[in-house]
């Protein structure tokens, strides 16, 4: 017990083998993770796992292929739900909050200046085709978008895509288009969704890198709920989505439609009774805007 407390973050993305050395050195542990985000990738064969568990008489909790550090902890201790969201503007997190968290997310970022601000831009990319895993038209569009963001004074820019080949092509194009000093000044980062888990950026450019003629496997990969949830929640203040799909379906169609619709402002509540109502009336008399029962995070 070298440590009184060990904290394991991104525990859903951490396998038991990686977590074991540090957990073995702690008297107590705090395990933090999100089972609705990407899980770890295991290359251990199913047969090897089954044979080892049987040989040592160990139950399924030690299945290192399927049970993450978070899964193991959640079976052993009470789970505390951290429902207050502090990262994204409301428009950026709204889709995930409803689709993946059943409306159980309280937005601490919500206030009158941003609650109805449209910060998702969907950019259709025409004449796109995927060759050797690369959507070249979206690569060119991403470079143009980053140039525009840089000209607008934006910094801390992330470029994300589900596919490794597309990420490599984006990185090559952006490093060719911008000198190293400019890349550092912009805080420009490029990577796959897997590499961006746990990271964030002020503005994210997302290259979906799929087209209407793509294989069902590629479309299923992009539409995986855990991958999709991570992909669309990396931005703090703005997101640009590049899409070559003329006829999207399922999760992709729902999100693109959501992104093209500006968020609706909240409906003003009626004045409360008692002294809060009297205070609201007095404030209006001196010209102030009053929003009774305005929700922000867990508070009104």
PDB file of C-alpha atoms in Angstrom:
ATOM      1  CA  UNK A   1       0.000   0.000   0.000  1.00  0.00           C
ATOM      2  CA  UNK A   2       2.237   2.826  -1.205  1.00  0.00           C
ATOM      3  CA  UNK A   3      -0.733   5.167  -1.754  1.00  0.00           C
ATOM      4  CA  UNK A   4      -3.699   6.014   0.464  1.00  0.00           C
ATOM      5  CA  UNK A   5      -5.836   6.673  -2.625  1.00  0.00           C
ATOM      6  CA  UNK A   6      -5.465   5.572  -6.231  1.00  0.00           C
ATOM      7  CA  UNK A   7      -7.600   7.290  -8.905  1.00  0.00           C
ATOM      8  CA  UNK A   8      -8.165   5.502 -12.212  1.00  0.00           C
ATOM      9  CA  UNK A   9      -9.629   7.846 -14.841  1.00  0.00           C
ATOM     10  CA  UNK A  10     -11.025   6.753 -18.240  1.00  0.00           C
ATOM     11  CA  UNK A  11     -11.542   3.366 -16.581  1.00  0.00           C
ATOM     12  CA  UNK A  12     -13.936   2.091 -19.273  1.00  0.00           C
ATOM     13  CA  UNK A  13     -11.046   2.601 -21.695  1.00  0.00           C
ATOM     14  CA  UNK A  14      -8.626   0.767 -19.401  1.00  0.00           C
ATOM     15  CA  UNK A  15      -8.236  -2.994 -19.236  1.00  0.00           C
ATOM     16  CA  UNK A  16      -7.704  -4.849 -15.973  1.00  0.00           C
ATOM     17  CA  UNK A  17      -4.098  -5.712 -16.799  1.00  0.00           C
ATOM     18  CA  UNK A  18      -3.126  -2.034 -17.059  1.00  0.00           C
ATOM     19  CA  UNK A  19      -5.087  -1.113 -13.935  1.00  0.00           C
ATOM     20  CA  UNK A  20      -3.800  -3.983 -11.756  1.00  0.00           C
ATOM     21  CA  UNK A  21      -0.307  -2.647 -10.878  1.00  0.00           C
ATOM     22  CA  UNK A  22      -1.560   0.688  -9.581  1.00  0.00           C
ATOM     23  CA  UNK A  23      -4.637  -0.774  -7.847  1.00  0.00           C
ATOM     24  CA  UNK A  24      -2.379  -3.251  -6.049  1.00  0.00           C
ATOM     25  CA  UNK A  25      -0.478  -0.296  -4.566  1.00  0.00           C
ATOM     26  CA  UNK A  26      -3.487   1.579  -3.160  1.00  0.00           C
ATOM     27  CA  UNK A  27      -5.375   1.212   0.111  1.00  0.00           C
ATOM     28  CA  UNK A  28      -8.465   2.758  -1.486  1.00  0.00           C
ATOM     29  CA  UNK A  29      -9.471   3.375  -5.079  1.00  0.00           C
ATOM     30  CA  UNK A  30     -11.659   5.839  -6.942  1.00  0.00           C
ATOM     31  CA  UNK A  31     -12.538   4.460 -10.378  1.00  0.00           C
ATOM     32  CA  UNK A  32     -13.987   6.927 -12.887  1.00  0.00           C
ATOM     33  CA  UNK A  33     -15.319   5.986 -16.323  1.00  0.00           C
ATOM     34  CA  UNK A  34     -18.137   6.223 -18.825  1.00  0.00           C
ATOM     35  CA  UNK A  35     -19.552   2.934 -20.126  1.00  0.00           C
ATOM     36  CA  UNK A  36     -21.202   4.867 -22.969  1.00  0.00           C
ATOM     37  CA  UNK A  37     -17.828   5.854 -24.411  1.00  0.00           C
ATOM     38  CA  UNK A  38     -15.113   3.834 -26.124  1.00  0.00           C
ATOM     39  CA  UNK A  39     -13.876   0.694 -24.446  1.00  0.00           C
ATOM     40  CA  UNK A  40     -10.354  -0.674 -24.456  1.00  0.00           C
ATOM     41  CA  UNK A  41      -9.199  -2.869 -27.340  1.00  0.00           C
ATOM     42  CA  UNK A  42      -8.034  -6.369 -26.391  1.00  0.00           C
ATOM     43  CA  UNK A  43      -5.957  -8.676 -28.555  1.00  0.00           C
ATOM     44  CA  UNK A  44      -6.201 -11.646 -26.190  1.00  0.00           C
ATOM     45  CA  UNK A  45      -7.880 -14.634 -27.835  1.00  0.00           C
ATOM     46  CA  UNK A  46     -11.235 -15.839 -26.495  1.00  0.00           C
ATOM     47  CA  UNK A  47      -9.938 -19.396 -26.242  1.00  0.00           C
ATOM     48  CA  UNK A  48      -6.951 -18.302 -24.150  1.00  0.00           C
ATOM     49  CA  UNK A  49      -9.202 -16.377 -21.754  1.00  0.00           C
ATOM     50  CA  UNK A  50     -11.665 -19.255 -21.374  1.00  0.00           C
ATOM     51  CA  UNK A  51      -8.892 -21.805 -20.824  1.00  0.00           C
ATOM     52  CA  UNK A  52      -7.138 -19.637 -18.220  1.00  0.00           C
ATOM     53  CA  UNK A  53     -10.330 -18.922 -16.266  1.00  0.00           C
ATOM     54  CA  UNK A  54     -11.206 -22.619 -16.237  1.00  0.00           C
ATOM     55  CA  UNK A  55      -7.699 -23.685 -15.212  1.00  0.00           C
ATOM     56  CA  UNK A  56      -7.654 -21.361 -12.196  1.00  0.00           C
ATOM     57  CA  UNK A  57     -11.341 -21.637 -11.292  1.00  0.00           C
ATOM     58  CA  UNK A  58     -11.913 -17.893 -11.766  1.00  0.00           C
ATOM     59  CA  UNK A  59     -15.304 -16.461 -12.701  1.00  0.00           C
ATOM     60  CA  UNK A  60     -16.173 -14.115 -15.568  1.00  0.00           C
ATOM     61  CA  UNK A  61     -15.152 -10.960 -13.695  1.00  0.00           C
ATOM     62  CA  UNK A  62     -11.555 -11.763 -14.663  1.00  0.00           C
ATOM     63  CA  UNK A  63     -12.382 -11.918 -18.367  1.00  0.00           C
ATOM     64  CA  UNK A  64      -9.714  -9.418 -19.419  1.00  0.00           C
ATOM     65  CA  UNK A  65     -11.074  -9.325 -22.958  1.00  0.00           C
ATOM     66  CA  UNK A  66     -14.560  -8.070 -22.061  1.00  0.00           C
ATOM     67  CA  UNK A  67     -14.493  -6.675 -18.513  1.00  0.00           C
ATOM     68  CA  UNK A  68     -12.884  -3.230 -18.169  1.00  0.00           C
ATOM     69  CA  UNK A  69     -11.477  -1.745 -14.980  1.00  0.00           C
ATOM     70  CA  UNK A  70     -14.712   0.258 -14.729  1.00  0.00           C
ATOM     71  CA  UNK A  71     -16.915  -2.835 -15.197  1.00  0.00           C
ATOM     72  CA  UNK A  72     -15.023  -4.657 -12.466  1.00  0.00           C
ATOM     73  CA  UNK A  73     -15.279  -1.743 -10.023  1.00  0.00           C
ATOM     74  CA  UNK A  74     -18.984  -1.208 -10.750  1.00  0.00           C
ATOM     75  CA  UNK A  75     -19.653  -4.816  -9.715  1.00  0.00           C
ATOM     76  CA  UNK A  76     -17.768  -4.359  -6.444  1.00  0.00           C
ATOM     77  CA  UNK A  77     -18.909  -0.974  -5.095  1.00  0.00           C
ATOM     78  CA  UNK A  78     -21.772   1.537  -5.275  1.00  0.00           C
ATOM     79  CA  UNK A  79     -21.774   3.716  -8.385  1.00  0.00           C
ATOM     80  CA  UNK A  80     -22.113   7.503  -8.135  1.00  0.00           C
ATOM     81  CA  UNK A  81     -23.581   9.133 -11.242  1.00  0.00           C
ATOM     82  CA  UNK A  82     -21.777  12.381 -12.156  1.00  0.00           C
ATOM     83  CA  UNK A  83     -24.546  14.068 -14.106  1.00  0.00           C
ATOM     84  CA  UNK A  84     -23.386  17.692 -14.304  1.00  0.00           C
ATOM     85  CA  UNK A  85     -21.696  18.525 -17.633  1.00  0.00           C
ATOM     86  CA  UNK A  86     -19.082  21.294 -17.654  1.00  0.00           C
ATOM     87  CA  UNK A  87     -17.425  21.089 -21.095  1.00  0.00           C
ATOM     88  CA  UNK A  88     -19.606  21.833 -24.101  1.00  0.00           C
ATOM     89  CA  UNK A  89     -21.961  24.559 -25.192  1.00  0.00           C
ATOM     90  CA  UNK A  90     -25.565  23.279 -24.918  1.00  0.00           C
ATOM     91  CA  UNK A  91     -25.961  22.679 -28.662  1.00  0.00           C
ATOM     92  CA  UNK A  92     -22.835  20.492 -28.710  1.00  0.00           C
ATOM     93  CA  UNK A  93     -23.921  18.153 -25.916  1.00  0.00           C
ATOM     94  CA  UNK A  94     -27.689  18.173 -26.470  1.00  0.00           C
ATOM     95  CA  UNK A  95     -27.793  15.239 -28.897  1.00  0.00           C
ATOM     96  CA  UNK A  96     -25.675  12.970 -26.698  1.00  0.00           C
ATOM     97  CA  UNK A  97     -27.525  14.020 -23.562  1.00  0.00           C
ATOM     98  CA  UNK A  98     -30.795  12.753 -25.015  1.00  0.00           C
ATOM     99  CA  UNK A  99     -29.621   9.898 -27.236  1.00  0.00           C
ATOM    100  CA  UNK A 100     -26.992   8.231 -25.063  1.00  0.00           C
ATOM    101  CA  UNK A 101     -27.767   9.418 -21.512  1.00  0.00           C
ATOM    102  CA  UNK A 102     -31.582   9.430 -21.548  1.00  0.00           C
ATOM    103  CA  UNK A 103     -31.789  13.115 -20.640  1.00  0.00           C
ATOM    104  CA  UNK A 104     -29.984  12.551 -17.330  1.00  0.00           C
ATOM    105  CA  UNK A 105     -27.285  15.172 -18.027  1.00  0.00           C
ATOM    106  CA  UNK A 106     -27.527  18.571 -16.318  1.00  0.00           C
ATOM    107  CA  UNK A 107     -25.788  21.313 -18.310  1.00  0.00           C
ATOM    108  CA  UNK A 108     -23.711  23.627 -16.137  1.00  0.00           C
ATOM    109  CA  UNK A 109     -22.730  25.451 -19.353  1.00  0.00           C
ATOM    110  CA  UNK A 110     -26.291  26.591 -20.033  1.00  0.00           C
ATOM    111  CA  UNK A 111     -26.978  30.312 -19.733  1.00  0.00           C
ATOM    112  CA  UNK A 112     -29.033  32.835 -21.756  1.00  0.00           C
ATOM    113  CA  UNK A 113     -26.131  33.932 -23.968  1.00  0.00           C
ATOM    114  CA  UNK A 114     -25.465  30.437 -25.331  1.00  0.00           C
ATOM    115  CA  UNK A 115     -28.620  28.360 -24.798  1.00  0.00           C
ATOM    116  CA  UNK A 116     -29.925  28.933 -28.337  1.00  0.00           C
ATOM    117  CA  UNK A 117     -26.582  29.508 -30.102  1.00  0.00           C
ATOM    118  CA  UNK A 118     -26.011  27.311 -33.161  1.00  0.00           C
ATOM    119  CA  UNK A 119     -22.439  26.024 -32.863  1.00  0.00           C
ATOM    120  CA  UNK A 120     -22.642  22.961 -35.147  1.00  0.00           C
ATOM    121  CA  UNK A 121     -21.932  23.512 -38.840  1.00  0.00           C
ATOM    122  CA  UNK A 122     -22.670  20.662 -41.253  1.00  0.00           C
ATOM    123  CA  UNK A 123     -20.648  20.989 -44.477  1.00  0.00           C
ATOM    124  CA  UNK A 124     -21.753  18.782 -47.409  1.00  0.00           C
ATOM    125  CA  UNK A 125     -18.815  17.532 -49.481  1.00  0.00           C
ATOM    126  CA  UNK A 126     -19.644  16.847 -53.133  1.00  0.00           C
ATOM    127  CA  UNK A 127     -18.006  14.421 -55.560  1.00  0.00           C
ATOM    128  CA  UNK A 128     -16.423  12.422 -52.756  1.00  0.00           C
ATOM    129  CA  UNK A 129     -15.189   8.867 -53.031  1.00  0.00           C
ATOM    130  CA  UNK A 130     -13.263   6.615 -50.674  1.00  0.00           C
ATOM    131  CA  UNK A 131     -10.080   5.131 -52.116  1.00  0.00           C
ATOM    132  CA  UNK A 132      -7.831   2.917 -49.982  1.00  0.00           C
ATOM    133  CA  UNK A 133      -9.702   4.101 -46.906  1.00  0.00           C
ATOM    134  CA  UNK A 134      -9.209   7.804 -47.678  1.00  0.00           C
ATOM    135  CA  UNK A 135     -11.883  10.333 -48.591  1.00  0.00           C
ATOM    136  CA  UNK A 136      -9.674  12.838 -50.432  1.00  0.00           C
ATOM    137  CA  UNK A 137     -12.467  15.369 -50.948  1.00  0.00           C
ATOM    138  CA  UNK A 138     -13.020  15.597 -47.199  1.00  0.00           C
ATOM    139  CA  UNK A 139      -9.270  15.950 -46.625  1.00  0.00           C
ATOM    140  CA  UNK A 140      -9.221  18.974 -48.930  1.00  0.00           C
ATOM    141  CA  UNK A 141     -12.345  20.377 -47.276  1.00  0.00           C
ATOM    142  CA  UNK A 142     -10.786  19.954 -43.817  1.00  0.00           C
ATOM    143  CA  UNK A 143      -7.693  21.938 -44.850  1.00  0.00           C
ATOM    144  CA  UNK A 144      -9.933  24.727 -46.192  1.00  0.00           C
ATOM    145  CA  UNK A 145     -11.985  24.757 -42.975  1.00  0.00           C
ATOM    146  CA  UNK A 146      -8.854  24.976 -40.798  1.00  0.00           C
ATOM    147  CA  UNK A 147      -7.600  27.879 -42.951  1.00  0.00           C
ATOM    148  CA  UNK A 148     -10.921  29.657 -42.399  1.00  0.00           C
ATOM    149  CA  UNK A 149     -10.867  29.044 -38.665  1.00  0.00           C
ATOM    150  CA  UNK A 150      -7.299  30.339 -38.453  1.00  0.00           C
ATOM    151  CA  UNK A 151      -8.272  33.470 -40.401  1.00  0.00           C
ATOM    152  CA  UNK A 152     -11.157  33.995 -37.972  1.00  0.00           C
ATOM    153  CA  UNK A 153      -8.720  33.954 -35.063  1.00  0.00           C
ATOM    154  CA  UNK A 154      -9.736  30.565 -33.698  1.00  0.00           C
ATOM    155  CA  UNK A 155      -7.211  28.548 -31.694  1.00  0.00           C
ATOM    156  CA  UNK A 156      -7.097  25.103 -30.112  1.00  0.00           C
ATOM    157  CA  UNK A 157      -8.384  23.234 -33.159  1.00  0.00           C
ATOM    158  CA  UNK A 158      -8.863  19.471 -33.295  1.00  0.00           C
ATOM    159  CA  UNK A 159      -9.414  17.429 -36.470  1.00  0.00           C
ATOM    160  CA  UNK A 160     -10.947  14.015 -35.786  1.00  0.00           C
ATOM    161  CA  UNK A 161     -12.091  11.065 -37.883  1.00  0.00           C
ATOM    162  CA  UNK A 162     -13.148   7.478 -37.157  1.00  0.00           C
ATOM    163  CA  UNK A 163     -10.581   5.915 -39.524  1.00  0.00           C
ATOM    164  CA  UNK A 164      -6.802   5.563 -39.203  1.00  0.00           C
ATOM    165  CA  UNK A 165      -6.111   5.943 -42.960  1.00  0.00           C
ATOM    166  CA  UNK A 166      -8.178   9.149 -43.062  1.00  0.00           C
ATOM    167  CA  UNK A 167      -6.375  10.485 -39.968  1.00  0.00           C
ATOM    168  CA  UNK A 168      -3.003   9.835 -41.617  1.00  0.00           C
ATOM    169  CA  UNK A 169      -4.123  11.591 -44.812  1.00  0.00           C
ATOM    170  CA  UNK A 170      -5.474  14.560 -42.839  1.00  0.00           C
ATOM    171  CA  UNK A 171      -2.246  14.842 -40.854  1.00  0.00           C
ATOM    172  CA  UNK A 172      -0.130  14.738 -44.028  1.00  0.00           C
ATOM    173  CA  UNK A 173      -2.272  17.376 -45.753  1.00  0.00           C
ATOM    174  CA  UNK A 174      -2.345  19.727 -42.771  1.00  0.00           C
ATOM    175  CA  UNK A 175       1.384  19.483 -42.084  1.00  0.00           C
ATOM    176  CA  UNK A 176       1.971  20.253 -45.764  1.00  0.00           C
ATOM    177  CA  UNK A 177      -0.432  23.217 -45.678  1.00  0.00           C
ATOM    178  CA  UNK A 178       0.799  24.855 -42.441  1.00  0.00           C
ATOM    179  CA  UNK A 179       4.334  25.439 -41.153  1.00  0.00           C
ATOM    180  CA  UNK A 180       5.229  23.955 -37.772  1.00  0.00           C
ATOM    181  CA  UNK A 181       5.129  27.352 -36.049  1.00  0.00           C
ATOM    182  CA  UNK A 182       1.569  27.932 -37.300  1.00  0.00           C
ATOM    183  CA  UNK A 183       0.475  24.455 -36.224  1.00  0.00           C
ATOM    184  CA  UNK A 184       1.794  25.177 -32.732  1.00  0.00           C
ATOM    185  CA  UNK A 185       0.193  28.636 -32.669  1.00  0.00           C
ATOM    186  CA  UNK A 186      -3.179  27.167 -33.642  1.00  0.00           C
ATOM    187  CA  UNK A 187      -2.871  24.275 -31.192  1.00  0.00           C
ATOM    188  CA  UNK A 188      -3.776  22.056 -34.150  1.00  0.00           C
ATOM    189  CA  UNK A 189      -4.150  18.337 -33.419  1.00  0.00           C
ATOM    190  CA  UNK A 190      -5.244  15.490 -35.700  1.00  0.00           C
ATOM    191  CA  UNK A 191      -6.247  11.965 -34.789  1.00  0.00           C
ATOM    192  CA  UNK A 192      -8.751   9.156 -34.727  1.00  0.00           C
ATOM    193  CA  UNK A 193     -11.701   9.131 -32.355  1.00  0.00           C
ATOM    194  CA  UNK A 194      -9.850   6.557 -30.248  1.00  0.00           C
ATOM    195  CA  UNK A 195      -6.869   8.888 -29.831  1.00  0.00           C
ATOM    196  CA  UNK A 196      -9.156  11.800 -28.866  1.00  0.00           C
ATOM    197  CA  UNK A 197     -10.955   9.975 -26.044  1.00  0.00           C
ATOM    198  CA  UNK A 198     -10.296  11.962 -22.873  1.00  0.00           C
ATOM    199  CA  UNK A 199      -9.207  15.010 -24.912  1.00  0.00           C
ATOM    200  CA  UNK A 200     -11.033  18.141 -25.987  1.00  0.00           C
ATOM    201  CA  UNK A 201     -10.541  21.226 -28.163  1.00  0.00           C
ATOM    202  CA  UNK A 202     -12.231  24.597 -28.499  1.00  0.00           C
ATOM    203  CA  UNK A 203     -13.202  23.808 -32.100  1.00  0.00           C
ATOM    204  CA  UNK A 204     -13.357  20.357 -33.686  1.00  0.00           C
ATOM    205  CA  UNK A 205     -13.485  19.550 -37.400  1.00  0.00           C
ATOM    206  CA  UNK A 206     -14.955  16.079 -37.883  1.00  0.00           C
ATOM    207  CA  UNK A 207     -14.377  14.152 -41.109  1.00  0.00           C
ATOM    208  CA  UNK A 208     -16.877  11.291 -41.225  1.00  0.00           C
ATOM    209  CA  UNK A 209     -14.984   9.916 -44.252  1.00  0.00           C
ATOM    210  CA  UNK A 210     -17.840   7.735 -45.524  1.00  0.00           C
ATOM    211  CA  UNK A 211     -19.851   8.011 -48.722  1.00  0.00           C
ATOM    212  CA  UNK A 212     -23.054   6.580 -50.137  1.00  0.00           C
ATOM    213  CA  UNK A 213     -21.201   3.786 -51.923  1.00  0.00           C
ATOM    214  CA  UNK A 214     -19.221   2.711 -48.883  1.00  0.00           C
ATOM    215  CA  UNK A 215     -19.334  -0.775 -47.444  1.00  0.00           C
ATOM    216  CA  UNK A 216     -21.853  -1.645 -44.761  1.00  0.00           C
ATOM    217  CA  UNK A 217     -18.946  -2.390 -42.422  1.00  0.00           C
ATOM    218  CA  UNK A 218     -17.537   1.142 -42.627  1.00  0.00           C
ATOM    219  CA  UNK A 219     -20.956   2.674 -42.076  1.00  0.00           C
ATOM    220  CA  UNK A 220     -21.568   0.393 -39.071  1.00  0.00           C
ATOM    221  CA  UNK A 221     -18.195   1.367 -37.627  1.00  0.00           C
ATOM    222  CA  UNK A 222     -18.988   5.105 -37.799  1.00  0.00           C
ATOM    223  CA  UNK A 223     -22.445   4.492 -36.299  1.00  0.00           C
ATOM    224  CA  UNK A 224     -21.181   2.529 -33.304  1.00  0.00           C
ATOM    225  CA  UNK A 225     -22.830   4.372 -30.368  1.00  0.00           C
ATOM    226  CA  UNK A 226     -19.753   4.487 -28.125  1.00  0.00           C
ATOM    227  CA  UNK A 227     -17.472   5.732 -30.914  1.00  0.00           C
ATOM    228  CA  UNK A 228     -20.079   8.204 -32.136  1.00  0.00           C
ATOM    229  CA  UNK A 229     -20.656   9.573 -28.643  1.00  0.00           C
ATOM    230  CA  UNK A 230     -16.935  10.306 -28.194  1.00  0.00           C
ATOM    231  CA  UNK A 231     -16.617  11.768 -31.698  1.00  0.00           C
ATOM    232  CA  UNK A 232     -19.339  14.399 -31.292  1.00  0.00           C
ATOM    233  CA  UNK A 233     -18.446  15.505 -27.744  1.00  0.00           C
ATOM    234  CA  UNK A 234     -14.794  16.592 -28.057  1.00  0.00           C
ATOM    235  CA  UNK A 235     -15.532  20.262 -28.822  1.00  0.00           C
ATOM    236  CA  UNK A 236     -16.053  22.963 -26.207  1.00  0.00           C
ATOM    237  CA  UNK A 237     -17.308  25.859 -28.335  1.00  0.00           C
ATOM    238  CA  UNK A 238     -17.850  24.823 -31.952  1.00  0.00           C
ATOM    239  CA  UNK A 239     -17.933  21.865 -34.325  1.00  0.00           C
ATOM    240  CA  UNK A 240     -17.733  21.505 -38.108  1.00  0.00           C
ATOM    241  CA  UNK A 241     -18.923  18.171 -39.548  1.00  0.00           C
ATOM    242  CA  UNK A 242     -17.821  17.178 -43.057  1.00  0.00           C
ATOM    243  CA  UNK A 243     -20.265  14.759 -44.651  1.00  0.00           C
ATOM    244  CA  UNK A 244     -20.136  13.152 -48.095  1.00  0.00           C
ATOM    245  CA  UNK A 245     -23.409  11.288 -47.529  1.00  0.00           C
ATOM    246  CA  UNK A 246     -26.279  12.311 -49.759  1.00  0.00           C
ATOM    247  CA  UNK A 247     -28.665   9.873 -48.115  1.00  0.00           C
ATOM    248  CA  UNK A 248     -27.536   9.229 -44.523  1.00  0.00           C
ATOM    249  CA  UNK A 249     -29.479   6.778 -42.402  1.00  0.00           C
ATOM    250  CA  UNK A 250     -29.917   5.842 -38.769  1.00  0.00           C
ATOM    251  CA  UNK A 251     -27.724   7.536 -36.167  1.00  0.00           C
ATOM    252  CA  UNK A 252     -25.812   9.546 -38.781  1.00  0.00           C
ATOM    253  CA  UNK A 253     -29.013  10.924 -40.303  1.00  0.00           C
ATOM    254  CA  UNK A 254     -30.403  11.846 -36.903  1.00  0.00           C
ATOM    255  CA  UNK A 255     -27.260  13.700 -35.859  1.00  0.00           C
ATOM    256  CA  UNK A 256     -26.823  15.565 -39.151  1.00  0.00           C
ATOM    257  CA  UNK A 257     -30.449  16.698 -38.967  1.00  0.00           C
ATOM    258  CA  UNK A 258     -29.891  17.797 -35.356  1.00  0.00           C
ATOM    259  CA  UNK A 259     -26.759  19.728 -36.356  1.00  0.00           C
ATOM    260  CA  UNK A 260     -28.544  21.623 -39.107  1.00  0.00           C
ATOM    261  CA  UNK A 261     -31.298  22.831 -36.752  1.00  0.00           C
ATOM    262  CA  UNK A 262     -30.445  25.712 -34.397  1.00  0.00           C
ATOM    263  CA  UNK A 263     -31.327  24.991 -30.766  1.00  0.00           C
ATOM    264  CA  UNK A 264     -34.549  26.452 -29.434  1.00  0.00           C
ATOM    265  CA  UNK A 265     -34.476  28.994 -26.590  1.00  0.00           C
ATOM    266  CA  UNK A 266     -36.048  27.981 -23.316  1.00  0.00           C
ATOM    267  CA  UNK A 267     -39.646  28.904 -22.621  1.00  0.00           C
ATOM    268  CA  UNK A 268     -39.871  31.527 -19.894  1.00  0.00           C
ATOM    269  CA  UNK A 269     -41.455  30.242 -16.703  1.00  0.00           C
ATOM    270  CA  UNK A 270     -44.233  32.106 -14.921  1.00  0.00           C
ATOM    271  CA  UNK A 271     -43.219  34.293 -12.016  1.00  0.00           C
ATOM    272  CA  UNK A 272     -43.105  32.351  -8.758  1.00  0.00           C
ATOM    273  CA  UNK A 273     -45.187  33.384  -5.804  1.00  0.00           C
ATOM    274  CA  UNK A 274     -44.019  35.047  -2.598  1.00  0.00           C
ATOM    275  CA  UNK A 275     -40.918  37.201  -2.319  1.00  0.00           C
ATOM    276  CA  UNK A 276     -39.214  35.779  -5.470  1.00  0.00           C
ATOM    277  CA  UNK A 277     -42.206  36.964  -7.533  1.00  0.00           C
ATOM    278  CA  UNK A 278     -42.141  40.380  -5.873  1.00  0.00           C
ATOM    279  CA  UNK A 279     -38.403  40.652  -6.536  1.00  0.00           C
ATOM    280  CA  UNK A 280     -38.899  39.693 -10.220  1.00  0.00           C
ATOM    281  CA  UNK A 281     -41.564  42.381 -10.604  1.00  0.00           C
ATOM    282  CA  UNK A 282     -39.366  45.065  -9.012  1.00  0.00           C
ATOM    283  CA  UNK A 283     -36.398  44.145 -11.211  1.00  0.00           C
ATOM    284  CA  UNK A 284     -38.540  44.414 -14.338  1.00  0.00           C
ATOM    285  CA  UNK A 285     -39.688  47.876 -13.257  1.00  0.00           C
ATOM    286  CA  UNK A 286     -36.106  49.123 -13.367  1.00  0.00           C
ATOM    287  CA  UNK A 287     -35.541  47.579 -16.820  1.00  0.00           C
ATOM    288  CA  UNK A 288     -33.821  44.307 -16.023  1.00  0.00           C
ATOM    289  CA  UNK A 289     -34.526  41.036 -17.817  1.00  0.00           C
ATOM    290  CA  UNK A 290     -35.780  38.390 -15.406  1.00  0.00           C
ATOM    291  CA  UNK A 291     -35.891  34.632 -16.094  1.00  0.00           C
ATOM    292  CA  UNK A 292     -37.680  32.843 -13.250  1.00  0.00           C
ATOM    293  CA  UNK A 293     -36.770  29.225 -12.474  1.00  0.00           C
ATOM    294  CA  UNK A 294     -33.939  29.274 -15.003  1.00  0.00           C
ATOM    295  CA  UNK A 295     -32.201  25.903 -15.074  1.00  0.00           C
ATOM    296  CA  UNK A 296     -28.391  25.665 -14.997  1.00  0.00           C
ATOM    297  CA  UNK A 297     -26.815  22.407 -13.982  1.00  0.00           C
ATOM    298  CA  UNK A 298     -28.729  20.990 -11.033  1.00  0.00           C
ATOM    299  CA  UNK A 299     -29.853  24.390  -9.890  1.00  0.00           C
ATOM    300  CA  UNK A 300     -32.585  26.886 -10.739  1.00  0.00           C
TER     301      UNK A 300
END
